[in-house]
Structure formats: C-alpha cells, structure tokens
CSV table of C-alpha atoms in Angstrom, one decimal:
chain,number,residue,atom,x,y,z
A,885,MET,CA,0.1,-0.1,-0.3
A,886,ASN,CA,2.1,2.8,-1.4
A,887,LEU,CA,0.4,6.3,-0.1
A,888,PHE,CA,1.1,9.3,-2.4
A,889,ALA,CA,2.4,12.6,-0.2
A,890,GLU,CA,-0.2,14.4,-2.0
A,891,GLY,CA,-3.1,12.9,-0.3
A,892,LEU,CA,-1.6,13.5,3.1
A,893,SER,CA,-3.0,16.6,5.4
A,894,PHE,CA,0.3,18.4,7.0
A,895,SER,CA,-0.1,16.9,10.2
A,896,TRP,CA,-0.1,13.4,9.2
A,897,MET,CA,3.1,13.8,7.1
A,898,VAL,CA,4.6,15.4,10.1
A,899,GLY,CA,3.3,13.6,13.1
A,900,SER,CA,4.5,10.0,11.4
A,901,LEU,CA,7.7,11.6,10.4
A,902,LEU,CA,8.5,12.5,14.1
A,903,ILE,CA,7.6,9.3,15.0
A,904,LEU,CA,9.4,7.1,12.4
A,905,ALA,CA,12.5,9.1,13.3
A,906,GLY,CA,12.4,8.3,17.0
A,907,LEU,CA,11.6,4.7,16.1
A,908,LEU,CA,14.9,5.3,13.6
A,909,VAL,CA,17.1,6.4,16.6
A,910,TRP,CA,16.3,3.3,18.5
A,911,ALA,CA,17.3,1.2,15.8
A,912,VAL,CA,20.2,2.6,14.8
A,913,ARG,CA,21.3,3.0,18.8
A,914,THR,CA,19.9,-0.6,19.9
A,915,ALA,CA,21.1,-2.5,16.6
A,916,PRO,CA,23.4,-5.5,17.1
A,917,TRP,CA,26.1,-3.7,15.0
A,918,TYR,CA,29.1,-6.2,16.6
A,919,LYS,CA,27.4,-9.3,14.0
A,920,ILE,CA,28.1,-7.4,11.0
A,921,GLN,CA,30.9,-5.1,11.9
A,922,ASN,CA,33.3,-7.0,10.8
A,923,ASP,CA,31.3,-9.6,8.3
A,924,LYS,CA,31.2,-8.4,4.8
A,925,GLY,CA,29.0,-11.0,4.0
A,926,ALA,CA,26.3,-10.6,6.8
A,927,GLN,CA,26.1,-6.7,5.3
A,928,HIS,CA,25.7,-7.9,1.7
A,929,VAL,CA,22.8,-10.0,2.8
A,930,ILE,CA,21.4,-7.2,4.7
A,931,LEU,CA,21.6,-4.8,1.5
A,932,ALA,CA,20.5,-7.8,-1.0
A,933,ALA,CA,17.5,-8.1,1.5
A,934,SER,CA,16.8,-4.4,1.0
A,935,LEU,CA,16.7,-5.0,-2.2
A,936,ILE,CA,14.6,-7.5,-2.8
A,937,VAL,CA,12.0,-5.5,-0.5
A,938,PHE,CA,12.5,-2.4,-3.2
A,939,LEU,CA,12.0,-4.6,-6.4
A,940,THR,CA,8.7,-6.5,-4.3
A,941,TRP,CA,7.2,-3.1,-3.6
A,942,GLN,CA,7.8,-2.2,-7.1
A,943,PHE,CA,5.4,-4.8,-8.4
A,944,ALA,CA,1.9,-3.9,-6.9
A,945,ALA,CA,-1.5,-5.1,-8.1
A,946,SER,CA,-3.4,-1.9,-8.7
A,947,LEU,CA,-7.1,-1.6,-8.1
A,948,GLY,CA,-7.6,2.1,-9.7
A,949,ASP,CA,-7.4,5.4,-7.4
A,950,GLY,CA,-4.0,5.1,-5.9
A,951,VAL,CA,-5.4,1.4,-4.3
A,952,THR,CA,-2.4,-0.8,-4.6
A,953,PHE,CA,-1.2,-4.1,-3.0
A,954,HIS,CA,1.9,-6.1,-2.8
A,955,PHE,CA,4.0,-8.4,-0.3
A,956,LEU,CA,5.9,-7.1,2.6
A,957,LEU,CA,8.3,-9.4,3.2
A,958,MET,CA,8.3,-7.8,6.9
A,959,THR,CA,8.2,-10.9,8.6
A,960,THR,CA,11.0,-12.6,6.6
A,961,ALA,CA,13.8,-9.4,7.3
A,962,THR,CA,12.2,-9.6,10.8
A,963,LEU,CA,12.8,-13.1,11.3
A,964,MET,CA,16.4,-13.0,9.4
A,965,PHE,CA,17.9,-9.4,11.3
A,966,GLY,CA,15.7,-8.9,14.3
A,967,PRO,CA,13.6,-5.6,14.5
A,968,GLN,CA,16.2,-3.1,14.5
A,969,PHE,CA,17.7,-4.1,11.1
A,970,ALA,CA,14.6,-5.1,9.5
A,971,ILE,CA,13.6,-1.6,10.2
A,972,LEU,CA,16.3,-0.2,8.7
A,973,ALA,CA,16.5,-2.3,5.6
A,974,MET,CA,13.1,-1.4,4.9
A,975,SER,CA,13.9,2.4,5.2
A,976,LEU,CA,16.5,2.1,2.5
A,977,ALA,CA,14.0,0.3,0.5
A,978,LEU,CA,11.8,2.8,0.6
A,979,ILE,CA,13.5,5.5,-0.1
A,980,GLY,CA,14.3,3.9,-3.7
A,981,VAL,CA,10.5,3.3,-3.8
A,982,THR,CA,9.5,7.0,-3.1
A,983,LEU,CA,12.0,8.0,-5.5
A,984,GLN,CA,10.7,5.5,-8.7
A,985,SER,CA,7.3,5.6,-8.0
A,986,GLY,CA,7.2,9.4,-7.1
A,987,LEU,CA,5.3,9.0,-3.9
A,988,GLY,CA,6.8,12.2,-2.4
A,989,PHE,CA,9.2,12.0,0.7
A,990,LEU,CA,7.0,13.9,3.2
A,991,GLY,CA,4.6,11.1,2.9
A,992,PHE,CA,7.4,8.5,3.8
A,993,GLY,CA,6.5,8.3,7.4
A,994,VAL,CA,3.0,6.8,6.9
A,995,ASN,CA,4.4,4.7,4.2
A,996,ALA,CA,6.8,3.2,6.5
A,997,LEU,CA,4.9,2.9,9.6
A,998,LEU,CA,2.1,1.2,7.7
A,999,MET,CA,3.9,-1.3,5.5
A,1000,GLY,CA,7.2,-2.1,7.7
A,1001,VAL,CA,6.6,-0.9,11.3
A,1002,ILE,CA,3.6,-2.5,12.0
A,1003,PRO,CA,4.1,-6.0,10.6
A,1004,VAL,CA,7.8,-6.2,11.8
A,1005,PHE,CA,6.6,-5.5,15.8
A,1006,ILE,CA,3.6,-8.1,14.9
A,1007,THR,CA,6.1,-10.1,13.7
A,1008,TRP,CA,8.9,-9.7,16.8
A,1009,TRP,CA,6.4,-10.0,19.1
A,1010,MET,CA,4.7,-13.1,18.2
A,1011,ALA,CA,8.3,-14.7,17.7
A,1012,ARG,CA,9.3,-14.0,21.4
A,1013,TRP,CA,5.7,-15.3,22.6
A,1014,ALA,CA,6.1,-18.6,20.8
A,1015,PHE,CA,9.6,-18.9,21.9
A,1016,ASN,CA,8.7,-18.2,25.6
A,1017,VAL,CA,5.3,-20.3,25.4
A,1018,LEU,CA,5.4,-23.1,22.7
A,1019,ASP,CA,7.2,-25.8,22.0
A,1020,ARG,CA,11.2,-24.7,20.4
A,1021,ASN,CA,10.3,-27.0,17.3
A,1022,ILE,CA,11.1,-26.0,13.5
A,1023,PHE,CA,7.3,-26.2,12.5
A,1024,VAL,CA,6.3,-23.9,15.2
A,1025,PHE,CA,9.2,-21.5,14.0
A,1026,VAL,CA,8.1,-21.8,10.2
A,1027,PHE,CA,4.0,-22.4,10.3
A,1028,PHE,CA,3.9,-19.6,13.6
A,1029,ASN,CA,6.8,-17.4,13.4
A,1030,ALA,CA,6.6,-17.0,9.6
A,1031,PHE,CA,3.4,-17.9,8.2
A,1032,LEU,CA,1.2,-17.0,10.8
A,1033,SER,CA,2.5,-14.0,12.2
A,1034,ALA,CA,3.3,-12.9,8.2
A,1035,ALA,CA,-0.3,-13.1,7.6
A,1036,VAL,CA,-1.7,-11.2,10.8
A,1037,GLY,CA,0.9,-8.5,10.2
A,1038,VAL,CA,-0.5,-7.9,6.7
A,1039,VAL,CA,-4.2,-7.8,7.6
A,1040,VAL,CA,-3.0,-5.2,10.3
A,1041,SER,CA,-1.4,-3.3,8.2
A,1042,LEU,CA,-3.6,-3.1,5.7
A,1043,GLY,CA,-6.4,-2.8,8.1
A,1044,MET,CA,-4.8,0.3,9.4
A,1045,ALA,CA,-4.0,1.6,6.1
A,1046,ALA,CA,-7.6,1.7,5.3
A,1047,LEU,CA,-8.7,3.9,8.6
A,1048,VAL,CA,-5.5,6.1,7.5
A,1049,MET,CA,-7.1,6.8,4.1
A,1050,TYR,CA,-10.3,7.0,5.1
A,1051,ALA,CA,-9.5,9.1,8.4
A,1052,ALA,CA,-7.1,11.4,6.4
A,1053,GLU,CA,-10.1,11.8,3.3
A,1054,ILE,CA,-7.9,10.1,0.6
A,1055,GLN,CA,-10.4,7.7,-0.1
A,1056,SER,CA,-14.2,7.8,0.8
A,1057,TYR,CA,-15.7,4.8,3.1
A,1058,GLU,CA,-17.8,3.3,-0.1
A,1059,THR,CA,-14.7,3.2,-2.3
A,1060,LEU,CA,-12.7,1.1,0.9
A,1061,LYS,CA,-15.5,-0.7,1.1
A,1062,GLN,CA,-15.8,-1.6,-2.5
A,1063,SER,CA,-12.2,-1.8,-3.6
A,1064,PHE,CA,-9.8,-2.3,-0.8
A,1065,ILE,CA,-11.6,-4.1,2.4
A,1066,PRO,CA,-13.0,-7.0,0.9
A,1067,TYR,CA,-9.3,-7.7,-0.4
A,1068,ILE,CA,-7.5,-7.3,3.0
A,1069,PRO,CA,-8.3,-11.2,4.2
A,1070,LEU,CA,-7.8,-12.3,0.7
A,1071,LEU,CA,-3.8,-11.4,1.0
A,1072,ALA,CA,-3.4,-13.2,4.6
A,1073,MET,CA,-2.9,-16.6,2.8
A,1074,PRO,CA,-0.2,-15.5,0.2
A,1075,GLU,CA,1.7,-13.0,2.3
A,1076,GLY,CA,1.8,-15.8,4.8
A,1077,PHE,CA,2.7,-18.8,2.1
A,1078,VAL,CA,5.7,-16.7,0.7
A,1079,ASN,CA,7.4,-15.8,3.9
A,1080,GLY,CA,6.7,-19.4,5.6
A,1081,MET,CA,8.6,-20.7,2.2
A,1082,LEU,CA,11.5,-18.2,2.4
A,1083,MET,CA,12.1,-19.0,6.0
A,1084,MET,CA,11.5,-22.7,5.8
A,1085,ALA,CA,14.4,-22.3,2.7
A,1086,PHE,CA,16.6,-20.2,5.1
A,1087,VAL,CA,16.6,-22.1,8.1
A,1088,LEU,CA,17.4,-25.6,6.0
A,1089,PHE,CA,20.4,-24.2,3.4
A,1090,LYS,CA,21.1,-20.7,5.1
A,1091,PRO,CA,20.6,-20.8,8.9
A,1092,GLU,CA,23.4,-18.8,9.5
A,1093,TRP,CA,21.5,-15.9,7.8
A,1094,VAL,CA,18.7,-16.0,10.6
A,1095,SER,CA,19.4,-14.2,13.8
A,1096,SER,CA,16.3,-15.7,15.7
A,1097,PHE,CA,16.9,-19.7,14.7
A,1098,SER,CA,19.2,-21.4,16.5
A,1099,ASP,CA,19.7,-25.4,15.9
A,1100,ARG,CA,20.3,-25.9,19.3
A,1101,ASP,CA,16.8,-24.4,20.7
A,1102,TYR,CA,14.5,-25.6,17.3
A,1103,PHE,CA,16.1,-28.9,16.5
A,1104,ASN,CA,17.0,-30.3,19.9
C-alpha cells in the first residue's frame, strides 16, 4: 500500500515522520552492530534483502484510484535480522520506492509505519511469545513465527492503511468498502505462504542468515 504525499494533510505527514524518526534513532542505537561490523557477508545479505524488498514493493497490483497491493516481506526481514535491522533495511528500500514511484518524501513516515513498522513489531512480538510459550521446534518456527505472523501482520497493516485513508479523507468509505477492504483477508494466505516458504528455505540451507533461529533451540 503506497500512499502519495499529495493526499495527506500536514499533520499526518509531520506526525508520522516524527514517530519514524524516533524509531530510527532507537534502531540505530540498539541494533547489534557487532554482528555485522566485521562481517562483509552479513552486510551484503542485509543490503540484498533491502534490494529484494524494494523490487517486491515495486510490483504492485493496482485496483485504481491509487489503491495498490503488494507483498510486504517484513516477517522474513524481522526473523532474519531482528526488528532494528529490519526497520533500517525497510527504510532503505522505501527510499528507493519513493524515488522510483514519485510518492513524495513527506509521505515517507506514513508509508514506513504502515508497510514496515507495524508488521515488524507484530512479527517480533509473536516470535518472542512463541519462544517463551510454545514448543521450540522447526514447525512452530515456520508455521507460527513465519506463516501466521506474516498473515496477521499484513491484515493489521492493510486494516490500518484503510483507517488512515478514511481518516485522512484520501478515499471515501464507499470506495474502501468496494475496492480495498474485501481484499485484505485474501492477502493473508499468500503473504503467509511466501514468508513461510522463504524461512523454511533459509533455516534448512542458510540458518546462519536467520538471527532468530538456533539449531540448539529448535532441533534439540
């Protein structure tokens, strides 16, 4: 869901940018930089993830009137890098999307919060809850941490986007009811499937890329 700055009021733009600025400061200050400081391979993986998110967000299905849908992939980024690096990688990708699509940088904060921050924190909270409460095995990791949290994240993210478009008077309720809201639950399954398959592949073939996964915890 890519919102153009022209449709947002000044208060929406400034308020979202201030919130995002605070989150970026938090991410930079608390990110585990020691994990990638002298590891060029890890740095390349994060940059590659940013590029993949950028390309994914470029390919959106449009329903007209500026309403678009695309995969978020924030669950995969969060499980691989943690919430701090996921937010930073998402921000890099969104800079490219904003420039390429002409969204306008004044709308950067709203788009970052809706498409990135919300699903990132939903994924991280669900993963932490599962680690403490559920059995620790690869099936829980893939189906709950990846599949289910991605599905929940995209539904909440798009639901909040609908509220923002209505509250900011970008779209009327009738337009949202006909062209946006009915499609929200339909995206839960594909978003969950894509993230679940990606995480299954990574934990099997490249577990060192997944910071939230440990052979000791999930295979023993």
